[in-house]
Coordinates of C-alpha atoms and ligand atoms in Angstrom, one line a residue:
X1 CA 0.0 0.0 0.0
X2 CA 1.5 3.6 -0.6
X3 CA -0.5 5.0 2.2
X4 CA -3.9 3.9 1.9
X5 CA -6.6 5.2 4.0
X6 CA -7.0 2.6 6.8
X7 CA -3.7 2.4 7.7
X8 CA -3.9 3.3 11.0
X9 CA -6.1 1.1 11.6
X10 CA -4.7 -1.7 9.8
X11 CA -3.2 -3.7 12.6
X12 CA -6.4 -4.0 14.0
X13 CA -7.1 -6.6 11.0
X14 CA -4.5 -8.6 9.5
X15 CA -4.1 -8.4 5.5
X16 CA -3.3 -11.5 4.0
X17 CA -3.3 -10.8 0.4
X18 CA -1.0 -9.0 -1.4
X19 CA -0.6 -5.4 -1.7
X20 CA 2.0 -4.6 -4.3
X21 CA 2.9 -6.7 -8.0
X22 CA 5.6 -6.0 -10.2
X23 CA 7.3 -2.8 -10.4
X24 CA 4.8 -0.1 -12.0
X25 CA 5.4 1.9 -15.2
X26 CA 6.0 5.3 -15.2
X27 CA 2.5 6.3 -16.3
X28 CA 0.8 4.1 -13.7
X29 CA 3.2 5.1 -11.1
X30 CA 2.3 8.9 -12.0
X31 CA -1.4 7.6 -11.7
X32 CA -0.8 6.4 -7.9
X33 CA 0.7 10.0 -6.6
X34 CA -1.7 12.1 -8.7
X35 CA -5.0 10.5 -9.6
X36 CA -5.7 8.1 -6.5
X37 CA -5.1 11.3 -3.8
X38 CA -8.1 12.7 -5.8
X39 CA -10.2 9.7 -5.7
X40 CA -9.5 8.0 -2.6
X41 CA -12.6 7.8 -0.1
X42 CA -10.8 10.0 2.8
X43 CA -11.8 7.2 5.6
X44 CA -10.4 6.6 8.9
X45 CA -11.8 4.1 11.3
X46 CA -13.6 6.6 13.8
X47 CA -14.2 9.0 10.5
X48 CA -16.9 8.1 8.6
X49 CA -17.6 9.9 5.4
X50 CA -21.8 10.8 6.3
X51 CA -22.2 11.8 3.4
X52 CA -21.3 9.5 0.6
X53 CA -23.0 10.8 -2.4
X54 CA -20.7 14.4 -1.2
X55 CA -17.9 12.3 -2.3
X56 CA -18.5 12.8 -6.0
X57 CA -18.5 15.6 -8.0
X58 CA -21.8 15.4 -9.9
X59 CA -25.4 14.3 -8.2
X60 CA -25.7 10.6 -7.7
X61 CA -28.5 8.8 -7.7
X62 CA -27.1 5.8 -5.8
X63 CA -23.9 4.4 -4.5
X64 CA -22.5 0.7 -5.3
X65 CA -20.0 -0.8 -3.9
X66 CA -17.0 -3.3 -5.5
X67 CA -15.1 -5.4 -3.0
X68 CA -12.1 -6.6 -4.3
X69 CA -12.0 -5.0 -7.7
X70 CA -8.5 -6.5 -8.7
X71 CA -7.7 -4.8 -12.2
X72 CA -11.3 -3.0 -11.9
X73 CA -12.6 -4.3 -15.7
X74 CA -16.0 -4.7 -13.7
X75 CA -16.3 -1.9 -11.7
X76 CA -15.0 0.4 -15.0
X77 CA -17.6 -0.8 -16.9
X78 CA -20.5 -0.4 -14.5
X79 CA -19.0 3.3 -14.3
X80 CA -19.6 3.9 -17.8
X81 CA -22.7 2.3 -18.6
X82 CA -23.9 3.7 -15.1
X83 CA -22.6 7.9 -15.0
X84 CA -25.7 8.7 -12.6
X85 CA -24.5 6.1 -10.0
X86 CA -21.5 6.7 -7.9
X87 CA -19.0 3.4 -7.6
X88 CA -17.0 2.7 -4.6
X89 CA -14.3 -0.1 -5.1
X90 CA -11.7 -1.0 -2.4
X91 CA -9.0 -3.1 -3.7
X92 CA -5.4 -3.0 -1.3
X93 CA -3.4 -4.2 -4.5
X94 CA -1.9 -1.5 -5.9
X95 CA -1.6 -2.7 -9.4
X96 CA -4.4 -3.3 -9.5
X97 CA -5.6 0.1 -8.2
X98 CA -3.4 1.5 -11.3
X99 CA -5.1 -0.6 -13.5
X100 CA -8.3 0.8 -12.1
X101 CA -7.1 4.3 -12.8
X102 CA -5.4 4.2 -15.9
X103 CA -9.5 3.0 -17.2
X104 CA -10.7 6.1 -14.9
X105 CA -8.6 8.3 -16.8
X106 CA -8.8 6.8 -20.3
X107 CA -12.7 6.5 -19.8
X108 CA -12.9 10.2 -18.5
X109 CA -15.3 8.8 -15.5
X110 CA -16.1 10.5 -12.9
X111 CA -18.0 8.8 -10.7
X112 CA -15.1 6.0 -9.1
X113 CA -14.0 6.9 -5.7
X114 CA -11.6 4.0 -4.9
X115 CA -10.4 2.7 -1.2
X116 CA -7.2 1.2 -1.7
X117 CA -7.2 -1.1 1.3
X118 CA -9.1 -4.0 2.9
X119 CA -12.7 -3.2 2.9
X120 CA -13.2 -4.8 6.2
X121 CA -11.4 -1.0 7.5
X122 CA -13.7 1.1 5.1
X123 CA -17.3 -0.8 6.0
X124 CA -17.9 0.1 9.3
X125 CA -17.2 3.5 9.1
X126 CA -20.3 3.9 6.2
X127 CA -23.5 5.3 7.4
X128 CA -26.5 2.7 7.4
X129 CA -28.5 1.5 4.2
X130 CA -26.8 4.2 1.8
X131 CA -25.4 0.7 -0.7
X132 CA -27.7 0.3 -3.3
X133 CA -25.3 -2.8 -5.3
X134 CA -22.4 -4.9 -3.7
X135 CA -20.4 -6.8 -5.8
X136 CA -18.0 -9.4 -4.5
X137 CA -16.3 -11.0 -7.4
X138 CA -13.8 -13.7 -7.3
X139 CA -13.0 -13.2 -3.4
X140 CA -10.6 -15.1 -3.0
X141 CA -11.2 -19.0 -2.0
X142 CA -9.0 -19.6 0.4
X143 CA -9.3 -23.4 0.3
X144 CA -6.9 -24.8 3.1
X145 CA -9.4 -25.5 6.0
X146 CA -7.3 -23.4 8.4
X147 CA -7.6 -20.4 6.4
X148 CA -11.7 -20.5 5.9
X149 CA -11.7 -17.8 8.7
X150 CA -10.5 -15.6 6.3
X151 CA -13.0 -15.9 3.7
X152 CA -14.5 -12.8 3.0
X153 CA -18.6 -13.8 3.1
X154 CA -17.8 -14.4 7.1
X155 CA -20.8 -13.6 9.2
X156 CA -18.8 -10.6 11.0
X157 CA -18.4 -9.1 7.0
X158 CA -22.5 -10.4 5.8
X159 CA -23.4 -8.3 8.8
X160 CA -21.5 -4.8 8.5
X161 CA -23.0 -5.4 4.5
X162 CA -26.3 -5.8 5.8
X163 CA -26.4 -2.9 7.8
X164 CA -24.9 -0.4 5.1
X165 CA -26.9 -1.8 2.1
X166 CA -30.6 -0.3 1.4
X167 CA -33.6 -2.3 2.0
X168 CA -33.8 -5.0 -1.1
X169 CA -30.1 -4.1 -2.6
X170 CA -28.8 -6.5 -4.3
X171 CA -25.1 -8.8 -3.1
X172 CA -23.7 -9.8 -6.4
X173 CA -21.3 -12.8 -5.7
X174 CA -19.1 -14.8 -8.7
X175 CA -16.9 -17.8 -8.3
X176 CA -15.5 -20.5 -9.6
X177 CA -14.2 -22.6 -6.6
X178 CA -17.7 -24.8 -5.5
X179 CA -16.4 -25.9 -2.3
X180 CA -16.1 -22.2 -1.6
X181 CA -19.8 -21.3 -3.6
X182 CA -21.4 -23.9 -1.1
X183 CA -19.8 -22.5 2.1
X184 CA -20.6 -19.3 0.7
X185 CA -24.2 -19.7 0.5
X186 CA -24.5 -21.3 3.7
X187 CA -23.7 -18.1 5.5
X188 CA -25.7 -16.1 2.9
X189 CA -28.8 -18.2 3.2
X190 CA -28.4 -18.8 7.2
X191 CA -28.0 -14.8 7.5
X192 CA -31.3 -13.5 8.4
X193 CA -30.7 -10.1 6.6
X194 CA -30.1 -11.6 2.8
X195 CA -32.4 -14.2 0.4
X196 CA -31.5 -15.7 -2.0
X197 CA -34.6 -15.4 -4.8
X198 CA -33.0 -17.7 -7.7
X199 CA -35.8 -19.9 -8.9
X200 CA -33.8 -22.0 -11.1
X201 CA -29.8 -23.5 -12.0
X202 CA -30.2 -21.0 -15.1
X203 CA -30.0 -18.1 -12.8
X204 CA -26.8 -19.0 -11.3
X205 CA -24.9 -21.1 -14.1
X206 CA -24.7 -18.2 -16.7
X207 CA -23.4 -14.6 -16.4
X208 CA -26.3 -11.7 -16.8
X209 CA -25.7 -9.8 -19.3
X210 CA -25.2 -6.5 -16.9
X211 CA -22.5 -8.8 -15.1
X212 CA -19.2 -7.9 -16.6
X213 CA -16.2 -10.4 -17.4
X214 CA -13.3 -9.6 -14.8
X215 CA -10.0 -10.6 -15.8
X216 CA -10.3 -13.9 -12.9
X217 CA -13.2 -15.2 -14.4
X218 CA -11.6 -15.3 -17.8
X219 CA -8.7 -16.7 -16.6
X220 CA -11.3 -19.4 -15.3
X221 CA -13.3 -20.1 -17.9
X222 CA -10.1 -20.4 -20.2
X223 CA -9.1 -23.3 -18.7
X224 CA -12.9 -24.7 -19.0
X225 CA -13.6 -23.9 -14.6
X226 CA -17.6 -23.6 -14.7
X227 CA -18.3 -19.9 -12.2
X228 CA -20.9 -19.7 -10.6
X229 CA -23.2 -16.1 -10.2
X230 CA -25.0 -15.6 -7.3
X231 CA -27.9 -12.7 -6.7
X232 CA -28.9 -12.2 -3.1
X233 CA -31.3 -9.5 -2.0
X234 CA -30.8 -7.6 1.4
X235 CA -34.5 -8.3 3.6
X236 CA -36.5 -5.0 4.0
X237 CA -36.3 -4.0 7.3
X238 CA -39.0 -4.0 9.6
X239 CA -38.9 -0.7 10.5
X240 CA -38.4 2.4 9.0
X241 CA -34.7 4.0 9.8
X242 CA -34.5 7.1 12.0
Ligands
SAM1 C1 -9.1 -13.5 -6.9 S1 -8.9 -11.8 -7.0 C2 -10.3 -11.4 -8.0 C3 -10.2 -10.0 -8.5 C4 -11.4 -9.5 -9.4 N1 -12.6 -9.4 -8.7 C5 -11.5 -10.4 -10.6 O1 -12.6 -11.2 -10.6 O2 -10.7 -10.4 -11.5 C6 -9.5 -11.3 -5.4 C7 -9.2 -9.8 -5.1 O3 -9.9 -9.4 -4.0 C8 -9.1 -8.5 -3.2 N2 -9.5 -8.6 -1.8 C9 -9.6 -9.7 -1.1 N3 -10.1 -9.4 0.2 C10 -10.4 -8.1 0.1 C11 -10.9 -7.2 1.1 N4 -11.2 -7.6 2.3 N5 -11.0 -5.9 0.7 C12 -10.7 -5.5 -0.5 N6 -10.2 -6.3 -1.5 C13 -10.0 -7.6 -1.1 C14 -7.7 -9.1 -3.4 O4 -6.6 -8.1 -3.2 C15 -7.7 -9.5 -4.9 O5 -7.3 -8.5 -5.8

């Protein structure tokens, strides 16, 4: 991380992915120390943003949130086709954050604010039911037993989601590792805030058309991995918020 916004917070939760690739080019370096101080969503732990639409520069109409955005091909795309919503993405790896910003720039959008560190530091600072989309794409499996604890659909992570998201948002959620799509949709489907309306195997076995490719799941399908795409609907709550 080159100084990302949680930081001092961050011993509070142990990151155990990876924060930094291959040296960066020039122009993506430049991207990092000019662009991303312009973007970045100014939270500390303690110092919550209340206003989140205030964030971006022209009137939103909602706010959707990416977690995990790795090269942001998604969350760009959503950007574009969507310039009235606002899009959030926290992402701690900075090459991929560059990748995320060289699109922001070559796109001209304007609505991506970007957290570069582990969500889990920017969630609970977020006012309550102000996410109208989450997408969690490709989180990573973590398939040794040992390390399930880190999984990010963790009850402790469903219910911070829960209390941010607005009444029937929609929890977008792709993989391609089924041990890790069955755990997954235990806790979803045992958490008392989310359902799970799919009807049939057509809704989870092929990607919606408003669902874009990330550069994972093309990697996965390219060696013939079946994904699997996963709608769940935050419950309306039974009574109306102060
Ligand atoms: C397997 S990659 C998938 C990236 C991208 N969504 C895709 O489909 O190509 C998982 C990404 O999630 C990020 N990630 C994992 N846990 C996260 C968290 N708690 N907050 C933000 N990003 C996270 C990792 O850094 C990594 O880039």
């Amino acid at each position: 991380m080159t100084g990302g916004a949680g930081r001092n917070s961050a011993d509070r939760l142990r990151w155990h992915g990876r924060r930094h690739g291959h040296a960066l080019r020039k122009g993506r370096h430049a991207l990092i120390e000019e662009l991303l101080p312009r973007l970045r969503v100014p939270a500390e732990v303690g110092g919550a943003p209340a206003d989140l639409a205030a964030l971006f520069a022209e009137s939103v109409e909602d706010i959707w949130l990416e977690v995990g955005f790795g090269a942001g091909e998604h969350l760009a795309e959503q950007a574009r086709l969507h310039p009235a919503v606002g899009m959030i993405g926290c992402e701690p790896y900075v090459n991929g954050v560059a990748a995320l910003l060289a699109r922001v720039e070559r796109d001209g959008l304007s609505n991506v604010r970007v957290f570069d560190d582990d969500a889990r530091l920017l969630l609970p600072c977020l006012p309550d039911a102000v996410i109208g989309r989450v997408f969690v794409l490709f989180a990573d499996p973590w398939p040794k037993k040992r390390h399930h604890k880190r999984r990010f659909p963790a009850k402790e992570n469903l219910d911070t989601l829960a209390r941010v998201m607005k009444d029937d948002a929609e929890l977008r959620f792709a993989s391609d590792h089924m041990e890790f799509v069955r755990w997954s949709l235990d806790r979803f489907t045992r958490h008392p805030e989310f359902r799970w309306p799919a009807r049939s195997p057509k809704a989870w076995r092929r990607r919606p058309e408003d669902w874009f490719e990330t550069r994972y799941e093309a990697k996965a399908l390219a060696q013939g991995d079946t994904c699997v795409y996963l709608a769940f609907r935050r419950r309306r709550r039974a009574t109306a918020l102060a």
